[in-house]
Coordinates of C-alpha atoms in Angstrom, one line a residue:
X21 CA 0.0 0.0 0.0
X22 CA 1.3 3.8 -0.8
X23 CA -0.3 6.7 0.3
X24 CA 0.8 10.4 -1.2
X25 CA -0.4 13.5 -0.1
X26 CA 0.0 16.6 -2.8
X27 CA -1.5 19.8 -1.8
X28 CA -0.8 21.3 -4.8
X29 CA -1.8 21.0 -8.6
X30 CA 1.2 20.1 -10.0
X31 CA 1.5 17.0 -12.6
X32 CA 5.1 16.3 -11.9
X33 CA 4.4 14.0 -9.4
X34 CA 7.4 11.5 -8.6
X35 CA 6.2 9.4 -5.7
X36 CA 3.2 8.8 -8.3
X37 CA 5.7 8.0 -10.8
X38 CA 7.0 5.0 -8.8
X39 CA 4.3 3.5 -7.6
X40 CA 3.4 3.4 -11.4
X41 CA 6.8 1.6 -12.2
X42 CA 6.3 -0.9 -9.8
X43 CA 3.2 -2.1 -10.3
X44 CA 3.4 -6.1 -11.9
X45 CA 0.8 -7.2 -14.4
X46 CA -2.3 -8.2 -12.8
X47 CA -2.0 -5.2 -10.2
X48 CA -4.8 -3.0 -9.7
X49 CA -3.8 1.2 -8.6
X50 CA -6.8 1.9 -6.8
X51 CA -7.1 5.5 -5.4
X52 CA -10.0 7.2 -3.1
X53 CA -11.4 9.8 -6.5
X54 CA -10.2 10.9 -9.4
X55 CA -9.1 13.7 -8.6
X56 CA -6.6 12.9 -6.3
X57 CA -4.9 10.8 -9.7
X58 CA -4.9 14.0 -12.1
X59 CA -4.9 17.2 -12.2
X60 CA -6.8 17.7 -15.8
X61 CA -8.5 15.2 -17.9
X62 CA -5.0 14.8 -20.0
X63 CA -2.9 14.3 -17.3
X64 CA -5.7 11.4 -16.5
X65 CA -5.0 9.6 -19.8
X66 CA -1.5 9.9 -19.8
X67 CA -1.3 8.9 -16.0
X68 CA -3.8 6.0 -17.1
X69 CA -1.8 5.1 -20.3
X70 CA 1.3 4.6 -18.2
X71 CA -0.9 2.1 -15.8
X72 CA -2.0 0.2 -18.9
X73 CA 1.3 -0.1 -20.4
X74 CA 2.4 -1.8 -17.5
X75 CA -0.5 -4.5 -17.7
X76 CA -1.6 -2.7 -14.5
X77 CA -5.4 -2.0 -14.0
X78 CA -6.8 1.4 -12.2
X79 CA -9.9 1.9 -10.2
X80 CA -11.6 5.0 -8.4
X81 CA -13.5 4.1 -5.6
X82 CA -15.2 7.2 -5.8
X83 CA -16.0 7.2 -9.2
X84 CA -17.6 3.4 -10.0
X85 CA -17.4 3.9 -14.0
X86 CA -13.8 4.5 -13.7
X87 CA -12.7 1.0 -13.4
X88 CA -9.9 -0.2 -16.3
X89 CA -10.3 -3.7 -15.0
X90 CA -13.7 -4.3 -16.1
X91 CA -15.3 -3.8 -20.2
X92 CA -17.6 -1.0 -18.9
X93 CA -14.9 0.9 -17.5
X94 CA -12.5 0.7 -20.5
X95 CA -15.3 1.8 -22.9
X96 CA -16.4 4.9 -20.5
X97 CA -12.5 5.7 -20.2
X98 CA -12.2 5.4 -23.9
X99 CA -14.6 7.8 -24.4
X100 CA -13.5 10.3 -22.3
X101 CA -9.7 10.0 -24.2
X102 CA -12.0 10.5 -27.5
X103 CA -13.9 13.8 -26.2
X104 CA -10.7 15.0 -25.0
X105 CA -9.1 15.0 -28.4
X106 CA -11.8 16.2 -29.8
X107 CA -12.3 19.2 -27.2
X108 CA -8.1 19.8 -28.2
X109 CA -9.1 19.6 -32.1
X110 CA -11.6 22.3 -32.0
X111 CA -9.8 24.6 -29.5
X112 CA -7.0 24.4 -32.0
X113 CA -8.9 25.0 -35.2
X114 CA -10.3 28.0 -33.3
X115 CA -7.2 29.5 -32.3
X116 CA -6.2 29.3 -35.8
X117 CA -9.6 30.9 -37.0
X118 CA -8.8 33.3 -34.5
X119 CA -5.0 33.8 -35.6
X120 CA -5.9 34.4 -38.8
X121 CA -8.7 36.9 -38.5
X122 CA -6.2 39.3 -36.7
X123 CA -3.6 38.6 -39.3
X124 CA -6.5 40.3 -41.7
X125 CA -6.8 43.0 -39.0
X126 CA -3.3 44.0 -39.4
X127 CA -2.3 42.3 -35.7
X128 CA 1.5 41.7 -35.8
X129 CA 2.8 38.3 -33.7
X130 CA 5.9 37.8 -32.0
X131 CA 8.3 40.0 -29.9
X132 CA 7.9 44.0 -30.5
X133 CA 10.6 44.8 -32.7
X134 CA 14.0 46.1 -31.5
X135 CA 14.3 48.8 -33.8
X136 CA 12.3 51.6 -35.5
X137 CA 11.8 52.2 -38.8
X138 CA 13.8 55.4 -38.5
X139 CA 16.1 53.4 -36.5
X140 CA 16.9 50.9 -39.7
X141 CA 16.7 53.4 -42.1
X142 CA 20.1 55.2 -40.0
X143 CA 21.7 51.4 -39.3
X144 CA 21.7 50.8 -43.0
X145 CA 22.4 54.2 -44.1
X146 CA 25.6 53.8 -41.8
X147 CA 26.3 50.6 -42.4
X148 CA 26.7 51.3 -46.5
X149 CA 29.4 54.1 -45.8
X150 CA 31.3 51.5 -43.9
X151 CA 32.6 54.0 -41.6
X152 CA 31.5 51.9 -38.7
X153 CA 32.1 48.1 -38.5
X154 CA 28.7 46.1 -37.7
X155 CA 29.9 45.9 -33.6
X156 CA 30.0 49.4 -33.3
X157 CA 26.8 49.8 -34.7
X158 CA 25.0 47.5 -32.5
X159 CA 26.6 49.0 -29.5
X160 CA 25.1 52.7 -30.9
X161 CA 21.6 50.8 -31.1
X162 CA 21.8 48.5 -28.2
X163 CA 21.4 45.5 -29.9
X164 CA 23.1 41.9 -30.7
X165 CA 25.7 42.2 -33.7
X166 CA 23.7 39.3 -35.0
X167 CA 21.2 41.5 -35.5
X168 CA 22.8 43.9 -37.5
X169 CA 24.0 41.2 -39.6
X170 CA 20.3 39.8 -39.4
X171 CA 19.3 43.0 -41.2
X172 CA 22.2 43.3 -43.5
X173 CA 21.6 40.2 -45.1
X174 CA 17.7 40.8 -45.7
X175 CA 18.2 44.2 -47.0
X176 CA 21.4 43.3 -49.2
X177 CA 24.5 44.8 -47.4

């Protein structure tokens, strides 16, 4: 018998971990509810794929339907793994919907850019005199020299 206590909701749980890696075939992880297993629905499959791949059942004594060592269970388990991909397809597809409707709005993505247009203009006026090397020039702009060469190579200096 193990007994953990977590207080918090973490899923990086190592005493869980190995009591999962001992457990034989034929052994049954049996816990008080759910959710003192998993912290979200995914951590609950992967937590109950790990149990599975060691030929290990699971059961909830809270929750009778979530029972891997019976047909019933498996099938209501199963089901749950197939709404949860489903609910991750459709929260992708939106935040791509949703991407790409502020790409048409004229929303930028990513980090703010480290210099103005005014400020590029000046680097790559500077940098085609060549009277300052491309270290000294990110020093004057306080940035990487990687990023002067960054922006050399894209505008052709």
């Amino acid at each position: 018998m193990f007994r953990e206590v977590a207080r918090k909701a973490k899923t990086d749980r190592t005493y869980l971990r190995r009591v999962i890696d001992q457990l034989d075939a034929g052994d049954v992880l049996l816990v008080t509810r759910l959710d003192r297993l998993a912290r979200s629905t995914r951590d609950l499959l992967n937590t109950l794929a790990a149990i599975a791949d060691r030929k290990a059942g699971f059961r909830s004594l809270g929750e009778a339907w979530a029972d891997t060592t019976t047909p019933h269970g498996w099938l209501m388990l199963t089901v749950l793994g197939g709404l949860v991909e489903f609910e991750r397809e459709l929260i992708r597809a939106r935040t791509g919907e949703g991407r790409e409707r502020a790409k048409r709005r004229g929303i930028r993505f990513g980090r703010k850019p480290k210099l103005t247009p005014q400020q590029r203009s000046g680097l790559l006026r500077r940098l085609a005199e060549g009277k300052e090397t491309r270290a000294e020039l990110a020093r004057r702009y306080n940035v990487h020299p990687s990023t002067i060469s960054r922006l050399a190579v894209l505008e052709g200096h």
